Short mmCIF file of C-alpha atoms in Angstrom, two decimals:
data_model
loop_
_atom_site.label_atom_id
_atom_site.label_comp_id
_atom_site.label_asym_id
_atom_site.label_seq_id
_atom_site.Cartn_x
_atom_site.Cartn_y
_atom_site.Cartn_z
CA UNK A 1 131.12 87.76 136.79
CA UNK A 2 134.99 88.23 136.63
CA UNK A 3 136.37 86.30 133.99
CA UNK A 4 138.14 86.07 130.39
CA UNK A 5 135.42 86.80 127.12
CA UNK A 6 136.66 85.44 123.75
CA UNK A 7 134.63 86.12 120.54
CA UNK A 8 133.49 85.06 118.19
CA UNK A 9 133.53 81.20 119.37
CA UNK A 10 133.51 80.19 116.03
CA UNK A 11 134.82 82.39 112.91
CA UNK A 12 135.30 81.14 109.02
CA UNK A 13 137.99 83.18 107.04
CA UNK A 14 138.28 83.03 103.40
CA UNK A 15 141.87 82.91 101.40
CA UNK A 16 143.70 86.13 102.16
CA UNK A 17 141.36 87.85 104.27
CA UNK A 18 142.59 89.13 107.61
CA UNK A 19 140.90 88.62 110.72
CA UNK A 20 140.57 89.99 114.63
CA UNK A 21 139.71 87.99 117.44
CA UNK A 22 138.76 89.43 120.55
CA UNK A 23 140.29 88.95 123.95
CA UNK A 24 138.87 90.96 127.30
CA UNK A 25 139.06 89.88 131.05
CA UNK A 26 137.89 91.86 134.07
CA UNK A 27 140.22 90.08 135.98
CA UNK A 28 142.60 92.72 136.56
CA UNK A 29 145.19 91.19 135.37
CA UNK A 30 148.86 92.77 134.07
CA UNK A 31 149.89 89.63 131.64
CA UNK A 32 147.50 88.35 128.52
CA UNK A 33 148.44 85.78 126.18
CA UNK A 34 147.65 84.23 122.80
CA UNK A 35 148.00 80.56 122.05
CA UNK A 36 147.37 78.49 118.80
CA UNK A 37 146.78 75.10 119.82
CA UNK A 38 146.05 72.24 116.42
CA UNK A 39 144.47 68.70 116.68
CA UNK A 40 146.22 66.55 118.98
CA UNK A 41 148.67 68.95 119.93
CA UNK A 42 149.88 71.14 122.49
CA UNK A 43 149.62 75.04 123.11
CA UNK A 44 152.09 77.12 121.08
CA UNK A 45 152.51 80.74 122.10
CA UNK A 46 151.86 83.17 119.59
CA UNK A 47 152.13 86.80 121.63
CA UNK A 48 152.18 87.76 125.18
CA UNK A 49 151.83 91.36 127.02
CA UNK A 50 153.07 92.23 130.52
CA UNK A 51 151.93 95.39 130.23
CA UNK A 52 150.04 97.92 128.46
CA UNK A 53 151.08 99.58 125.15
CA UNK A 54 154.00 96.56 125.20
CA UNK A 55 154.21 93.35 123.63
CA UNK A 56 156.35 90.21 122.76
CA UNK A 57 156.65 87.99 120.37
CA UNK A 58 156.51 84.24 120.90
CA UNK A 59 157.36 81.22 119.07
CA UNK A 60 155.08 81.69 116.32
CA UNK A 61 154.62 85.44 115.68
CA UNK A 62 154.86 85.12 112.34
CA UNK A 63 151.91 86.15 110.05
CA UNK A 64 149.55 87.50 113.44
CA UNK A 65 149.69 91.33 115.26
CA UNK A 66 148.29 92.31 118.38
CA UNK A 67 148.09 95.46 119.92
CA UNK A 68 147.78 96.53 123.68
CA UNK A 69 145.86 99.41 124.16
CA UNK A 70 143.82 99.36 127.30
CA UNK A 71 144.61 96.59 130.06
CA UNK A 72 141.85 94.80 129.38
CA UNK A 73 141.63 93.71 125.84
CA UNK A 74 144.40 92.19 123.73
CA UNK A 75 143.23 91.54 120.35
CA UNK A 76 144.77 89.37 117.42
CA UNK A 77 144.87 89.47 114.30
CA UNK A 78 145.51 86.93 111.57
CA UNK A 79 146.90 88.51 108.45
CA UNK A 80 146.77 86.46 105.05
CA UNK A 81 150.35 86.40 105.93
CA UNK A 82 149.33 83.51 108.18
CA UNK A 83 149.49 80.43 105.35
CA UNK A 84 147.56 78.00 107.85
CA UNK A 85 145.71 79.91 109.99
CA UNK A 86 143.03 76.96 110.34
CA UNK A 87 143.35 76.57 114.15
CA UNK A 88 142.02 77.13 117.93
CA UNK A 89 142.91 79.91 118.94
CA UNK A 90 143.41 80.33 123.27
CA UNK A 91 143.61 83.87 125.20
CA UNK A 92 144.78 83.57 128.46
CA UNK A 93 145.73 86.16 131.47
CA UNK A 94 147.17 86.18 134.70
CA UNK A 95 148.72 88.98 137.27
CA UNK A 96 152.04 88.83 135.32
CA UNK A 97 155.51 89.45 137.36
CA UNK A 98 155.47 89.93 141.03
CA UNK A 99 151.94 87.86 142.07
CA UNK A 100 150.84 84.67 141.51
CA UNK A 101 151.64 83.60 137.93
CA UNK A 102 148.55 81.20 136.91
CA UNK A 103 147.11 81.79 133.53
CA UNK A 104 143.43 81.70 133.19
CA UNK A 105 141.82 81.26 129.70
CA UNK A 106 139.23 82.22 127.97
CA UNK A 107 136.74 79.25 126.25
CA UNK A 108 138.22 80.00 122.70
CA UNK A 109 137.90 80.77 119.23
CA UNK A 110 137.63 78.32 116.61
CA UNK A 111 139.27 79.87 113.35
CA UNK A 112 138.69 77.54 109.53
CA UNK A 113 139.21 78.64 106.20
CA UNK A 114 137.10 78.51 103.66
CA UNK B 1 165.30 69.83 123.00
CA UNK B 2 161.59 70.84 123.56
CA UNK B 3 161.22 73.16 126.56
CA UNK B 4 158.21 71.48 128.58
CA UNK B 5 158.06 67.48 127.73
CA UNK B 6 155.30 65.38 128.19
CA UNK B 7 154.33 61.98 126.93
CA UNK B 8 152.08 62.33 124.85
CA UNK B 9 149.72 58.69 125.84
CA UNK B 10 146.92 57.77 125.83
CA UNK B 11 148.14 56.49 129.53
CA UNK B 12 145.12 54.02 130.60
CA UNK B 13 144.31 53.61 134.51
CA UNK B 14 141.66 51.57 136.10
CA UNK B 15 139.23 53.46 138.26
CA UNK B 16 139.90 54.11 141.26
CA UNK B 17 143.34 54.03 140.83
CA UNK B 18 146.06 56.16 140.87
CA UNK B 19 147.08 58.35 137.49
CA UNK B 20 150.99 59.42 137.40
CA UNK B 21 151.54 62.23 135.19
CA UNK B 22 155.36 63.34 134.72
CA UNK B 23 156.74 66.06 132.29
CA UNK B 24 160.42 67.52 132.65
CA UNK B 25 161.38 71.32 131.70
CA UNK B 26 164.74 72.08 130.18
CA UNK B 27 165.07 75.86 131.63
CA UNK B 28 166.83 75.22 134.66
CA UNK B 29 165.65 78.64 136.00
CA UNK B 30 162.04 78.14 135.73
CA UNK B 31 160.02 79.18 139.05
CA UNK B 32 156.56 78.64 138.44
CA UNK B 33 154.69 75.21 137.52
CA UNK B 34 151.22 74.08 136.71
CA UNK B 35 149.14 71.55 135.29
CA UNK B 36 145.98 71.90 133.41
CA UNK B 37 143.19 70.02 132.21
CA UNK B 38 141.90 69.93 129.35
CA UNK B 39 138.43 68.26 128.31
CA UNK B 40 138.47 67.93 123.99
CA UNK B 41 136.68 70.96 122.29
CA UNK B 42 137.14 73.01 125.36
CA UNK B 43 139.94 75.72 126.38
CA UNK B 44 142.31 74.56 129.33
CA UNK B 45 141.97 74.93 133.36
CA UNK B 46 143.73 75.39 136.20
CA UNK B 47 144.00 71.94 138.22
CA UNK B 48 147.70 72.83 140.49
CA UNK B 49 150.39 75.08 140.64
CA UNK B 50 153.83 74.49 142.73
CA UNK B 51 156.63 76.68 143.78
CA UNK B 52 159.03 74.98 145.75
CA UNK B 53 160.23 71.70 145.47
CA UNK B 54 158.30 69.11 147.68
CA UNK B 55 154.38 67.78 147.22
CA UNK B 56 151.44 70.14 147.24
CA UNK B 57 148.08 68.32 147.82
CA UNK B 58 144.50 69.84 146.86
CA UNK B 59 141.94 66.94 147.00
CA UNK B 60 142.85 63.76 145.11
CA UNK B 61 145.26 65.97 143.29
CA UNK B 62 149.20 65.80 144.25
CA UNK B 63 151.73 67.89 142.26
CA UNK B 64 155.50 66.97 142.79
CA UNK B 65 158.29 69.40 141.96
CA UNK B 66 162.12 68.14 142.19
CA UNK B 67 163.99 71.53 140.69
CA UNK B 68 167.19 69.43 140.75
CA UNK B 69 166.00 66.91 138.38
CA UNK B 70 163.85 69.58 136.54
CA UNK B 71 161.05 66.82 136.57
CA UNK B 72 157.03 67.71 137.96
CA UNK B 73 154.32 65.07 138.43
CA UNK B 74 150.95 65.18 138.90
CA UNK B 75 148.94 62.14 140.87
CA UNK B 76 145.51 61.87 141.01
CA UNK B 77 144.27 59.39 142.98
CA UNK B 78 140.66 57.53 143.58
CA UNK B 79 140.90 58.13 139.23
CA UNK B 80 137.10 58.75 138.10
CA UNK B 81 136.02 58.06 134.76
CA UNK B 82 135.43 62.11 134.48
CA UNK B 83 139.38 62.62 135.07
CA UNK B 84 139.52 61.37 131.83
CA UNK B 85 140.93 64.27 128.77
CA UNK B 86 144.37 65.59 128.35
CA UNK B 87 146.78 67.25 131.08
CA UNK B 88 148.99 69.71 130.01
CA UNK B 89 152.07 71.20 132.08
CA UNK B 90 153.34 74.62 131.75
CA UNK B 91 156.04 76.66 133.32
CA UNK B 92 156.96 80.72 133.70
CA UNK B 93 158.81 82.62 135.23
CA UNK B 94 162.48 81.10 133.23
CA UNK B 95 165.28 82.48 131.24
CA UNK B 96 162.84 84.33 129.02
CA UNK B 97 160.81 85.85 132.06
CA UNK B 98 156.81 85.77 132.42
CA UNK B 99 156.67 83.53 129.30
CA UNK B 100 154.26 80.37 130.54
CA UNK B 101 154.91 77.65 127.91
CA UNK B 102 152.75 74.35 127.90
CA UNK B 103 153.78 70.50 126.80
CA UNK B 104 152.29 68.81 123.88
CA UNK B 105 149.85 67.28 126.55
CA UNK B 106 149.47 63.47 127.88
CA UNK B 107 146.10 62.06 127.29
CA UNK B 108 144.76 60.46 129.83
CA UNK B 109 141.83 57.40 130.39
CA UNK B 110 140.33 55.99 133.04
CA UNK B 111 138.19 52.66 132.54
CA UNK B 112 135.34 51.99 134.25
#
């Protein structure tokens, strides 16, 4: 089954801990993404990757780090930098530049502190 | 100026009618456009994605794309009570390339 695998689905951090949530499709696909999306709201785009061993920061970078070491898995991290990390928390992917540019996501992780 | 705008709802339609979703971009070299949907406590997917300006049809879904007017709708028509949750619209491919950024969503309801 091809497809975008997010875990854990649900993940309680306490004050000033950091944590990783995993992100790996077998899709393929060039691009992943990371999106923080709150009640009632929109999603806001945290880091994206065209392509291995590169990344770029997006509108709310601040207090999260990925890394992109193999094509298929793009994993975050929330430091304790992050002051409100309480949040769910999207991974998407698509073929990046030069094919079709749809995003495909994965079913999400649900991040609360405790 | 937000980049992807959407109003935000709830927009209620009668079944069986027809749902008009708009949103307008403010990157005026954007290339790519979709609309998602959204069902609450679940992640987002894929409904339509446009191109080139004109309508695209898939089902009882219509996307519209004027690149002039930097506006895209989405229509869904025959509206079931299941088309009911939140459609968001996203664009790539702009000024900062391969970035897809999404609207705040519009929620939408259909009553029986």
């Amino acid at each position: 089954d091809g497809g975008i695998t997010q875990s854990p689905k649900y993940l309680f951090r306490k004050e000033g801990q950091n944590v990783t949530l995993s992100c790996e499709q077998n899709l393929n696909h060039d691009a992943m993404y990371w999106y923080r999306q709150d009640p009632g709201q929109g999603l806001r785009l945290i880091y994206y990757s065209q392509i291995v061993n590169d990344f770029q920061k997006g509108d709310i970078a601040e207090g999260y780090s990925v890394s992109r070491e193999k094509k298929e898995s793009f994993p975050l991290t929330v430091t304790s930098a992050q002051k409100n990390p309480t949040a769910f928390y999207l991974c998407a992917s698509s073929r990046g530049r030069g094919g079709n540019t749809e995003a495909f996501f994965g079913q999400g992780t649900r991040l609360t502190v405790v | 100026q937000k980049e992807v705008e959407q109003n935000s709802g709830p927009l209620s339609v009668p079944e069986g009618a027809i749902a008009s979703l708009n949103c307008t971009y403010s990157d005026r070299v954007s290339q790519s456009f979709f609309w998602y949907r959204q069902y609450s406590g679940k992640s987002p997917e894929l409904i339509m994605s446009i191109y080139s300006n004109g309508d695209k049809e898939d089902g009882r879904f219509t996307a519209q794309l004027n690149k002039a007017s930097q506006y895209v709708s989405l229509l869904i028509r025959d509206s079931q009570p299941s088309d009911s949750a939140t459609y968001l619209c996203a664009t790539e491919g702009g000024s900062s390339a391969s970035k897809i950024i999404f609207g705040s969503g519009t929620r939408l309801s259909i009553r029986p």
